[in-house]
CSV table of C-alpha atoms and ligand atoms in Angstrom, one decimal:
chain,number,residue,atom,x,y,z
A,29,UNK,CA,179.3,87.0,163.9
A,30,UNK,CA,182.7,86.2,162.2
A,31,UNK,CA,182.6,84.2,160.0
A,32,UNK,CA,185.7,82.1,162.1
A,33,UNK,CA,183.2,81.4,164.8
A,34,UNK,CA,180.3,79.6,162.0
A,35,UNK,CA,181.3,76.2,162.9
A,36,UNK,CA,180.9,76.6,166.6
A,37,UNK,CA,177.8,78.3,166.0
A,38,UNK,CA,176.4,75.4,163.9
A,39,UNK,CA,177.7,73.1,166.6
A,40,UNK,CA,176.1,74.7,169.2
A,41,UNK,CA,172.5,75.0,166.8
A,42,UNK,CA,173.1,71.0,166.5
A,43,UNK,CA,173.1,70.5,170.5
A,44,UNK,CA,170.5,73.4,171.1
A,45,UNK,CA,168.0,71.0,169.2
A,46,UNK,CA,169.1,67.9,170.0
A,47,UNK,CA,168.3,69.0,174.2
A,48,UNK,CA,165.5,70.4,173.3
A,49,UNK,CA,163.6,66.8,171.7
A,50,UNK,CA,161.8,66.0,174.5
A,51,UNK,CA,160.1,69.1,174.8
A,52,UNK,CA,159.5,70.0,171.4
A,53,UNK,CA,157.9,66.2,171.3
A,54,UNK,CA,155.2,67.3,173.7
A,55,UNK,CA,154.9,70.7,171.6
A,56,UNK,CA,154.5,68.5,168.5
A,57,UNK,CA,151.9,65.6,169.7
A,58,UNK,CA,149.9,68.6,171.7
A,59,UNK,CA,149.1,69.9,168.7
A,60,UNK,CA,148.4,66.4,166.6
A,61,UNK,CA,146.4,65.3,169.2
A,62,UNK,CA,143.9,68.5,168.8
A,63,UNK,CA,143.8,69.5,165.1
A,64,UNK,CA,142.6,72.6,164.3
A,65,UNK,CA,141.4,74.1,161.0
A,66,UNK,CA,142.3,77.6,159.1
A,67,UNK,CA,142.4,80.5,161.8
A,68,UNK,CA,141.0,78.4,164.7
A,69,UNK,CA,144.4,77.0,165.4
A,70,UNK,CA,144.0,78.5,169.2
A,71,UNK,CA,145.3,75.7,171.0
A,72,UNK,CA,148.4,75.4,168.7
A,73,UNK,CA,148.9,79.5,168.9
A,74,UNK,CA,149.2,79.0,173.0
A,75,UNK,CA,151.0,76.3,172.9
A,76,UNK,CA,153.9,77.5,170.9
A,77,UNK,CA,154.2,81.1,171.7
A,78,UNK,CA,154.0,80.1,175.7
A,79,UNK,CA,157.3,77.8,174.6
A,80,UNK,CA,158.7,80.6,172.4
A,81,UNK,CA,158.0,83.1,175.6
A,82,UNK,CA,159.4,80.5,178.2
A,83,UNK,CA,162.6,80.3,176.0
A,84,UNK,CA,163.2,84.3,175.9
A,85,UNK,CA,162.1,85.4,172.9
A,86,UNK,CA,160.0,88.6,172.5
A,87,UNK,CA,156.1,87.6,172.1
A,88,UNK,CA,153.4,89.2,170.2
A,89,UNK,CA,150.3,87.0,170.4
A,90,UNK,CA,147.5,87.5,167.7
A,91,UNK,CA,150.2,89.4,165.3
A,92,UNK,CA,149.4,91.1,162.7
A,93,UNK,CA,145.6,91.4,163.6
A,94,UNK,CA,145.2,88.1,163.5
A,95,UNK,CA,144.3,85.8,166.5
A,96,UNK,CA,145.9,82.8,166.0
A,97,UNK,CA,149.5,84.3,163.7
A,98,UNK,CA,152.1,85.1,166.5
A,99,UNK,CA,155.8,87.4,166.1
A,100,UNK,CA,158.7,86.1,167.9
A,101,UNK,CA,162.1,87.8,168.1
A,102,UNK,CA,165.2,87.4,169.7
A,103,UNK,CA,168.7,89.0,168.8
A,104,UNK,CA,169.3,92.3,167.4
A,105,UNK,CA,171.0,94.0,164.7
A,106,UNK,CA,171.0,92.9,160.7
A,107,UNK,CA,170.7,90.9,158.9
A,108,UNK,CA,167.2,89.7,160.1
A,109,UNK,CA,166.0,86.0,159.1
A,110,UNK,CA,162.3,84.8,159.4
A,111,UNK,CA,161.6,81.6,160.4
A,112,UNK,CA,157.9,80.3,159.5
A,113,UNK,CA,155.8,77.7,161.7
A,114,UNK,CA,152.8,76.3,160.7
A,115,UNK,CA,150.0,74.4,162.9
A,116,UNK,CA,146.7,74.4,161.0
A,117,UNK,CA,144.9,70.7,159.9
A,118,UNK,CA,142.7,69.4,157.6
A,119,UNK,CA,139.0,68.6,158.2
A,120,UNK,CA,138.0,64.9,158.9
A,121,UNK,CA,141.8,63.8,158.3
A,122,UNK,CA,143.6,65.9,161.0
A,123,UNK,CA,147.0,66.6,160.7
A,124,UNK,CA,147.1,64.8,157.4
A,125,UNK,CA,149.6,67.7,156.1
A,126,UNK,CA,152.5,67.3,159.0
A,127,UNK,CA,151.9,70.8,160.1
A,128,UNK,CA,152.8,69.9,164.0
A,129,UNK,CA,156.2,68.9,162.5
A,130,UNK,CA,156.3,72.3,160.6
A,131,UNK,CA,155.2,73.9,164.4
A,132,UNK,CA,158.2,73.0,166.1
A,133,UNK,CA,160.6,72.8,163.0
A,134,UNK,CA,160.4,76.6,163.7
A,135,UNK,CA,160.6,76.6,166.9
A,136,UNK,CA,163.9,74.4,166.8
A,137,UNK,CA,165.4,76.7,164.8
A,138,UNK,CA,164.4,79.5,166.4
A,139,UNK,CA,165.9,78.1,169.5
A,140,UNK,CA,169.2,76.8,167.6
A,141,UNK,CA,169.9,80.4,166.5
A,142,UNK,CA,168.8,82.2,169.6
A,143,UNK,CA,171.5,79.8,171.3
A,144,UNK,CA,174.5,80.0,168.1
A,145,UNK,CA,174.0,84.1,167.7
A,146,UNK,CA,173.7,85.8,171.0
A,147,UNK,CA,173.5,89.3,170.5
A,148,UNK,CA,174.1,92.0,167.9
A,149,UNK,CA,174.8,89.7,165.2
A,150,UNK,CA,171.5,89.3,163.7
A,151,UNK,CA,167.7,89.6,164.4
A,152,UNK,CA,165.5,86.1,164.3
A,153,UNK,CA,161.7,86.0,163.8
A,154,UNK,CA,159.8,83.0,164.4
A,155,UNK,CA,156.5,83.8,162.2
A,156,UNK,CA,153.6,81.6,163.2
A,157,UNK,CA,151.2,82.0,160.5
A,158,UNK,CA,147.8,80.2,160.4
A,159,UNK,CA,145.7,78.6,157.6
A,160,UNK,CA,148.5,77.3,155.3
A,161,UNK,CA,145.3,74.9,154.3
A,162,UNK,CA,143.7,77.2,151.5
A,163,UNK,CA,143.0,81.0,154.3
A,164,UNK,CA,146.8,82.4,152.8
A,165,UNK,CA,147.7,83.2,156.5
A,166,UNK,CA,150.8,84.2,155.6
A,167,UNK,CA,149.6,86.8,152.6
A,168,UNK,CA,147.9,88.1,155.0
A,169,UNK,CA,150.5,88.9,157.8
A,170,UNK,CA,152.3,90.2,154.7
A,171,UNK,CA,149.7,92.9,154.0
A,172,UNK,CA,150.4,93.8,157.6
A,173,UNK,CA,153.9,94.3,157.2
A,174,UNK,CA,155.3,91.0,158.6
A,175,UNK,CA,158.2,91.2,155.7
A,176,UNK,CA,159.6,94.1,156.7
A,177,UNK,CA,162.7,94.5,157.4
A,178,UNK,CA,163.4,91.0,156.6
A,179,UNK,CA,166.2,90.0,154.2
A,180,UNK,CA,165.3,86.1,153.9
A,181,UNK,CA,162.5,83.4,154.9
A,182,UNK,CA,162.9,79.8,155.3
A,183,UNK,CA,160.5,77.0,156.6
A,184,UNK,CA,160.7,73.1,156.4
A,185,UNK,CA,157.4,70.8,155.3
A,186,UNK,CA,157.8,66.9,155.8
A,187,UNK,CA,156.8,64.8,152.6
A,188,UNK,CA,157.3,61.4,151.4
A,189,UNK,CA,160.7,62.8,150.2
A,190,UNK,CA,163.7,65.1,151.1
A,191,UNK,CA,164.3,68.0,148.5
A,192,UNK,CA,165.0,71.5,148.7
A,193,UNK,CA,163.0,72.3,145.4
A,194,UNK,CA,160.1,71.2,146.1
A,195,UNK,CA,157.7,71.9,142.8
A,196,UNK,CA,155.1,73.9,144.7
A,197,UNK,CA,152.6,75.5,141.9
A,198,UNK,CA,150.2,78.4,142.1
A,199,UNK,CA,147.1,77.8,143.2
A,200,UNK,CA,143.3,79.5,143.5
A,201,UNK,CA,140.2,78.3,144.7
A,202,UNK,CA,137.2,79.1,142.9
A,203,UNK,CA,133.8,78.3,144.4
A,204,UNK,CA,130.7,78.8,142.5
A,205,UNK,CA,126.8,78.6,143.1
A,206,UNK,CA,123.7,77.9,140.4
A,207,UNK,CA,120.6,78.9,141.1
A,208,UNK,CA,117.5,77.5,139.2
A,209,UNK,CA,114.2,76.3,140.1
A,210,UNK,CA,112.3,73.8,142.1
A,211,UNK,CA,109.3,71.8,140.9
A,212,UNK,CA,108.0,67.8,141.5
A,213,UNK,CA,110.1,65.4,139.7
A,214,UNK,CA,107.7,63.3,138.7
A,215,UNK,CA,104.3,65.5,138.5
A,216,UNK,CA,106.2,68.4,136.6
A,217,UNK,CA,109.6,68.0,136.0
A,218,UNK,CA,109.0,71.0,133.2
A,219,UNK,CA,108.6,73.3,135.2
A,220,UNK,CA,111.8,73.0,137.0
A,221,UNK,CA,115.2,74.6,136.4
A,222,UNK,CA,117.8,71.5,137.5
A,223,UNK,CA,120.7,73.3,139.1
A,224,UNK,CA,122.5,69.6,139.7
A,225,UNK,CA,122.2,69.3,135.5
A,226,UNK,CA,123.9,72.7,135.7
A,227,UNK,CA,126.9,71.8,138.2
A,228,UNK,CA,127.1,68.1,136.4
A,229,UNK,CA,127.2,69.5,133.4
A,230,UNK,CA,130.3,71.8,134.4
A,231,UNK,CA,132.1,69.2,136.3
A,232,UNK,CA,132.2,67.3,133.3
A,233,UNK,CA,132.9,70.0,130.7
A,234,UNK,CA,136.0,70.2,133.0
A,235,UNK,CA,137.0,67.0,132.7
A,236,UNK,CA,137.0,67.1,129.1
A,237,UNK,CA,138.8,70.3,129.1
A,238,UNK,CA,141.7,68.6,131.2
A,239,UNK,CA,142.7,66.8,127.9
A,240,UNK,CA,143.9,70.0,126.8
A,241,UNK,CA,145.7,71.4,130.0
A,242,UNK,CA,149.1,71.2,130.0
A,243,UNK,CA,150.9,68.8,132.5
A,244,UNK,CA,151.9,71.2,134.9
A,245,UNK,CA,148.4,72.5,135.5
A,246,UNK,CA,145.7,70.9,138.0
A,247,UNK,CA,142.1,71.6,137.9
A,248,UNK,CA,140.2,69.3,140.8
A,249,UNK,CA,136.9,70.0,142.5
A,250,UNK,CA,133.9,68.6,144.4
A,251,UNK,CA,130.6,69.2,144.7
A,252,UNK,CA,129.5,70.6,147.9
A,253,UNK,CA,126.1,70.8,147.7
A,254,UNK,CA,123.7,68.1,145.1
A,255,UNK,CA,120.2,68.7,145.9
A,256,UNK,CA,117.9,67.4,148.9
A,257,UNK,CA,115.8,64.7,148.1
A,258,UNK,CA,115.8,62.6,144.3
A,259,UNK,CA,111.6,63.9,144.2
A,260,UNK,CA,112.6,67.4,144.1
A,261,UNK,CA,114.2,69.2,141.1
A,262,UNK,CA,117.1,70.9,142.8
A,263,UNK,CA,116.8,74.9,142.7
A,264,UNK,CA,120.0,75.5,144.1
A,265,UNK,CA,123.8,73.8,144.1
A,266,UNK,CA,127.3,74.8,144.9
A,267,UNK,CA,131.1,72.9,144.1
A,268,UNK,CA,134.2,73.5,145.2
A,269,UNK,CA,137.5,73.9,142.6
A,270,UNK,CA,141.3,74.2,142.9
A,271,UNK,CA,143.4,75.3,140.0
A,272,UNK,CA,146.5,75.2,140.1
A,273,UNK,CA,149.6,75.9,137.5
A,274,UNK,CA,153.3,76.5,137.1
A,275,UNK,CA,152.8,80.1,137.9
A,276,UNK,CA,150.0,83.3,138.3
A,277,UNK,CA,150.1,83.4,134.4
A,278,UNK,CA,149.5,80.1,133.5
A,279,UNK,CA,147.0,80.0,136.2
A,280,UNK,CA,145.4,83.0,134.9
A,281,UNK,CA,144.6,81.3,131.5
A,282,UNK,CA,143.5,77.9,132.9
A,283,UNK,CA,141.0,80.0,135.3
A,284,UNK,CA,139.5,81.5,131.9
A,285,UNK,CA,138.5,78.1,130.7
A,286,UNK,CA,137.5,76.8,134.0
A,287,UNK,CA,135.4,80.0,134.1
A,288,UNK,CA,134.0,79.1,131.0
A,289,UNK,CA,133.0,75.6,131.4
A,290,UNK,CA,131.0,76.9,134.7
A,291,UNK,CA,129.0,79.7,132.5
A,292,UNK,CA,128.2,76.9,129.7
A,293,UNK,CA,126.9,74.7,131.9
A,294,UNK,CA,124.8,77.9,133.3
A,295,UNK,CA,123.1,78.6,129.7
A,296,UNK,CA,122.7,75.3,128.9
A,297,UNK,CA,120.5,74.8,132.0
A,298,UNK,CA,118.8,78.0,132.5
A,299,UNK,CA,120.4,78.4,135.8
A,300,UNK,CA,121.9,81.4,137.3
A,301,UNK,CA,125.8,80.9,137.8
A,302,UNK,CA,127.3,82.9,141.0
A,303,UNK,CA,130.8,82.5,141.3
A,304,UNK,CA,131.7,83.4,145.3
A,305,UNK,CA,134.6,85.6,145.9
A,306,UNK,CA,137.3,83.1,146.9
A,307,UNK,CA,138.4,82.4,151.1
A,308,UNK,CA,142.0,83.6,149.9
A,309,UNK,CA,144.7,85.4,147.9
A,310,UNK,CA,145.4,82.8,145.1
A,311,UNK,CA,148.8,81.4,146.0
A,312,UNK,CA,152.3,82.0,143.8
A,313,UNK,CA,154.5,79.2,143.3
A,314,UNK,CA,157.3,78.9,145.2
A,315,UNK,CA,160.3,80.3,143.5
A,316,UNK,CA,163.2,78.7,145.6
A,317,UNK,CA,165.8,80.7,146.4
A,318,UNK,CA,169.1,78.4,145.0
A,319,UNK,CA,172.1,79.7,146.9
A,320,UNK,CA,169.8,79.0,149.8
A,321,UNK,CA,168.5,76.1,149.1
A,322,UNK,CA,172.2,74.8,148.0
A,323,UNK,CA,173.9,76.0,151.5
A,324,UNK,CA,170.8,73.9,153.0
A,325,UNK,CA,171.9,71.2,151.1
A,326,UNK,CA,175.3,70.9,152.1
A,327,UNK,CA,174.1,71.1,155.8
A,328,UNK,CA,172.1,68.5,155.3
A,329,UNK,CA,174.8,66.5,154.1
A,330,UNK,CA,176.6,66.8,157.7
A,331,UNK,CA,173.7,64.3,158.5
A,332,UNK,CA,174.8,61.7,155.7
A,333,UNK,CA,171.5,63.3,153.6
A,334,UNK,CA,172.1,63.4,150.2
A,335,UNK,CA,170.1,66.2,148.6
A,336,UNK,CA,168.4,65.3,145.1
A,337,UNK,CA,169.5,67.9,142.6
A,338,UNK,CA,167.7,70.9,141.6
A,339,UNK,CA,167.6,69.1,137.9
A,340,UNK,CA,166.5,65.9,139.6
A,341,UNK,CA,163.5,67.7,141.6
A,342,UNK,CA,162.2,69.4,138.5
A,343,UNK,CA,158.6,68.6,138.1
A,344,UNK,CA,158.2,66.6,141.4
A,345,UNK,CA,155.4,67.5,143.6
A,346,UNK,CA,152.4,69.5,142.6
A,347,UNK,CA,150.9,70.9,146.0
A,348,UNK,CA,150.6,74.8,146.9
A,349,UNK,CA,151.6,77.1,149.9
A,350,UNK,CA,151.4,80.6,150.3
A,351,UNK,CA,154.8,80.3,151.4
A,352,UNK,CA,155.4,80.8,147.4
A,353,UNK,CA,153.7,84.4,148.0
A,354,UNK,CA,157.1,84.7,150.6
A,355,UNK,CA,159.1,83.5,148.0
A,356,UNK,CA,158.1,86.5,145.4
A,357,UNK,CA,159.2,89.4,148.6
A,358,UNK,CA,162.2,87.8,149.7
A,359,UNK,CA,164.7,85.4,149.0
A,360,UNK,CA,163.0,82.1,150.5
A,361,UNK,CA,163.5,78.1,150.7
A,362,UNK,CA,160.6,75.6,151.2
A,363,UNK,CA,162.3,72.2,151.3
A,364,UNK,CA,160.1,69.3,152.1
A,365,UNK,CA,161.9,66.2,154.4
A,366,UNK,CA,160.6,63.0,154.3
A,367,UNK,CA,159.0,60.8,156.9
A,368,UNK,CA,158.6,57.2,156.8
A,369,UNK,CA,154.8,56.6,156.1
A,370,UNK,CA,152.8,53.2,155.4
A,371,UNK,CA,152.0,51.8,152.0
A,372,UNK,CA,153.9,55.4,150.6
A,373,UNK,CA,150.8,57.2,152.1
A,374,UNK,CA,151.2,60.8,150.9
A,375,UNK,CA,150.6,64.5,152.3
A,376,UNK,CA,146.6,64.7,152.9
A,377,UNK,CA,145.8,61.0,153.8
A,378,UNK,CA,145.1,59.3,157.0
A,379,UNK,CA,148.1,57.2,157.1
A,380,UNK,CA,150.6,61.0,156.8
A,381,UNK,CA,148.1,61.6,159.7
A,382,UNK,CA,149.8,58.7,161.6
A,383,UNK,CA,153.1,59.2,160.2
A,384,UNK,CA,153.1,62.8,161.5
A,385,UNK,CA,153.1,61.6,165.1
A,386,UNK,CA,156.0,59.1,164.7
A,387,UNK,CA,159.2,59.2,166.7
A,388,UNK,CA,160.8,58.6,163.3
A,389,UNK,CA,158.9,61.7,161.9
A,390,UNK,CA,160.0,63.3,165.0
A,391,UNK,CA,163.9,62.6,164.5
A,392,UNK,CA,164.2,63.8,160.3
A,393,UNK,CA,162.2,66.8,161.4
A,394,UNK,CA,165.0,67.7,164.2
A,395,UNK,CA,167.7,66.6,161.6
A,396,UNK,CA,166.2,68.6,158.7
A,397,UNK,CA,165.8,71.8,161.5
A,398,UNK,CA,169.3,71.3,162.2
A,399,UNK,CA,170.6,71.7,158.8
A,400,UNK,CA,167.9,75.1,158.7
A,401,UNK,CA,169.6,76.8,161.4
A,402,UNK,CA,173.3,75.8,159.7
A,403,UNK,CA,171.5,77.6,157.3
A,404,UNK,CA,170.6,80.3,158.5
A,405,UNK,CA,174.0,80.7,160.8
A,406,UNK,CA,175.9,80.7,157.0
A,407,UNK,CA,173.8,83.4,155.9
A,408,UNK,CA,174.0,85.9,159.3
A,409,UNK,CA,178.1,85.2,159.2
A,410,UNK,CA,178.5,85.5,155.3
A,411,UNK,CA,176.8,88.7,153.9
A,412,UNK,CA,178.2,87.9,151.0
A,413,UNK,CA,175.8,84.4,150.5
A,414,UNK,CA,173.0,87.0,151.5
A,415,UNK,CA,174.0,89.7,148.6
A,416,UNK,CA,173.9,86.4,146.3
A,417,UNK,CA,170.2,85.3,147.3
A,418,UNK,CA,169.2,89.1,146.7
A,419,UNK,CA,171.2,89.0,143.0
A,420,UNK,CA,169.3,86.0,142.1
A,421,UNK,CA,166.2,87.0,143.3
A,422,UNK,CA,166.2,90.1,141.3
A,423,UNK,CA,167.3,88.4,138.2
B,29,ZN,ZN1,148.6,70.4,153.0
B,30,ZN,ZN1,151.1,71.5,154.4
């Protein structure tokens, strides 16, 4: 595409999306309406790729080896931009993370570019990857070659705020068991080995150990599993833990200590510690890609947004994706937009759950897909913005 032709293009993205509401509502509210968890998201997976097939794109359902991760593609030639949608939930709390907004984000912008591009001017893939929610969906599809080929990745995830640094940190679950010993409580409490002493006992070593973590690292867990019955010494128990950091390094060395609170709390007790193989890839922090990011903020701006500042977003947030895994491969943005939610509920709470099916949530996702195809559009005219992302990422 020449690069006279951009602001037609971003014109026609604009009124692609805006014709399209209606219809991407229904997409949107079908999916909040039936939340489903990590690799289960069937409904969600039929839903959008029949939309994605019913708009022309090419379809490949269960991508990747993968039931519920779909490939769609429209246009042809370079450069080729990927486009990701997510649709998993959260159990008990539904779509407490937005993730039907991400779901047709993608699919808006898939559609704005299919309509701005035409043909021979660039390839689009709309990635539908499952489990954002702790399975690393997308670290998967990369395994299986879904980066190939691709010279940038871009997604939107709604938030309290609007910013196109988002500060998303490393994250890795780590779930552990301890084994010990049943006996009677009362009759011979001796002869038991107490596997909720052991998993008490670590929870709070941790929480001690927080005092010396630095503020940019998270550890926070629960324990899945306390015993059966108070008259019964429990012989087995099991917690779940997040840690999270500013990146795979820092994680690395938090992990150690977390690690070593668990085995502590294993010889103190007499139990047996078994630390399960985690669900997941542990995920990298997102490493936002700023000539992106700042041609994404200057769209935005055609919508009266003002962008916060890279400077300004420093340090604000403190969730995960494995989008940050994308960001490591190829030159990627991750902006969060805000949605008006009640009381300032945040991502992961029943009242984000409510905000996600807003008609106000509905409208800044639209405006904030808008301003990701402008995006995009700049990059497929301007292979000079492109050669910029790549110089920065390799720096
Ligand atoms: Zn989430
Ligand atoms: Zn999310």
């Amino acid at each position: 595409m020449a690069l006279r032709d951009l602001e037609q293009a971003k014109q026609t993205a604009e009124r692609t999306i805006e014709a399209a509401s209606s219809a991407l509502r229904e997409v949107s509210l079908s999916i909040h309406a039936k939340p489903e968890l990590n690799y289960e998201e069937h409904h969600a997976h039929a839903v959008l790729t029949d939309y994605l097939a019913a708009q022309g794109f090419a379809v490949e359902r269960g991508a990747y080896g993968m039931p519920t991760a779909f490939k769609a593609v429209t246009g042809s030639g370079g450069p080729t931009l990927a486009v990701f949608c997510e649709y998993d939930a959260l159990p008990g709390i539904g779509h407490a993370c937005g993730h039907n907004l991400i779901a047709i984000s993608g699919l808006a912008t898939g559609i704005a570019l299919k309509a701005a591009l035409g043909e021979g001017n660039g390839t689009v893939l709309v990635l539908g990857s499952p489990a954002e929610e702790g399975g690393g969906g997308k670290i998967r599809m990369m395994e299986r070659g879904a980066l190939e080929g691709v010279d940038a990745a871009m997604m939107l995830h709604p938030s309290p705020g609007d910013t196109a640094w988002p500060a998303m940190i490393a994250l890795e679950q780590v779930n552990v068991e301890y084994f010990g010993r049943n006996a009677h409580a009362g009759a011979a409490p001796w002869a038991g080995v107490n596997a909720l002493d052991a998993i008490v006992l670590a929870y709070t070593s941790i929480s001690a150990m927080r005092q010396q973590l630095r503020p940019t690292d998270r550890v926070h867990g629960v324990i899945t599993k306390g015993g059966e019955k108070a008259n019964i010494i429990p012989d087995y128990t099991s917690a779940q833990f997040l840690i999270r950091s500013k990146s795979l390094s820092d994680l690395n060395e938090v992990r150690a200590k977390v690690l070593g609170c668990f085995e502590g709390a294993a010889l103190a007790t007499g139990c047996r510690l078994n630390v399960v193989p985690p669900p997941g890839p542990a995920y990298a922090d997102v490493s936002t890609n700023d000539v992106i990011a700042e041609a994404y903020c200057e769209n935005m701006e055609r919508f009266e947004m003002r962008m916060p500042s890279k400077e300004a977003s420093a340090g604000l947030g403190g969730a995960s994706t494995d989008m940050g895994n994308v960001s490591y491969v190829v030159p990627s943005i991750h902006p969060v937009f805000g949605i008006p939610t009640e009381d300032g509920a945040g991502n992961h709470t029943p009242g984000f759950t409510a905000a996600a099916a807003t008609e106000e949530a509905h409208r800044a996702t639209l405006r904030a897909s808008k301003a990701l195809a402008m995006t995009a559009l700049d990059l497929y005219a301007n292979p000079d913005l492109l050669k910029k992302a790549w110089a920065e990422m390799r720096r």
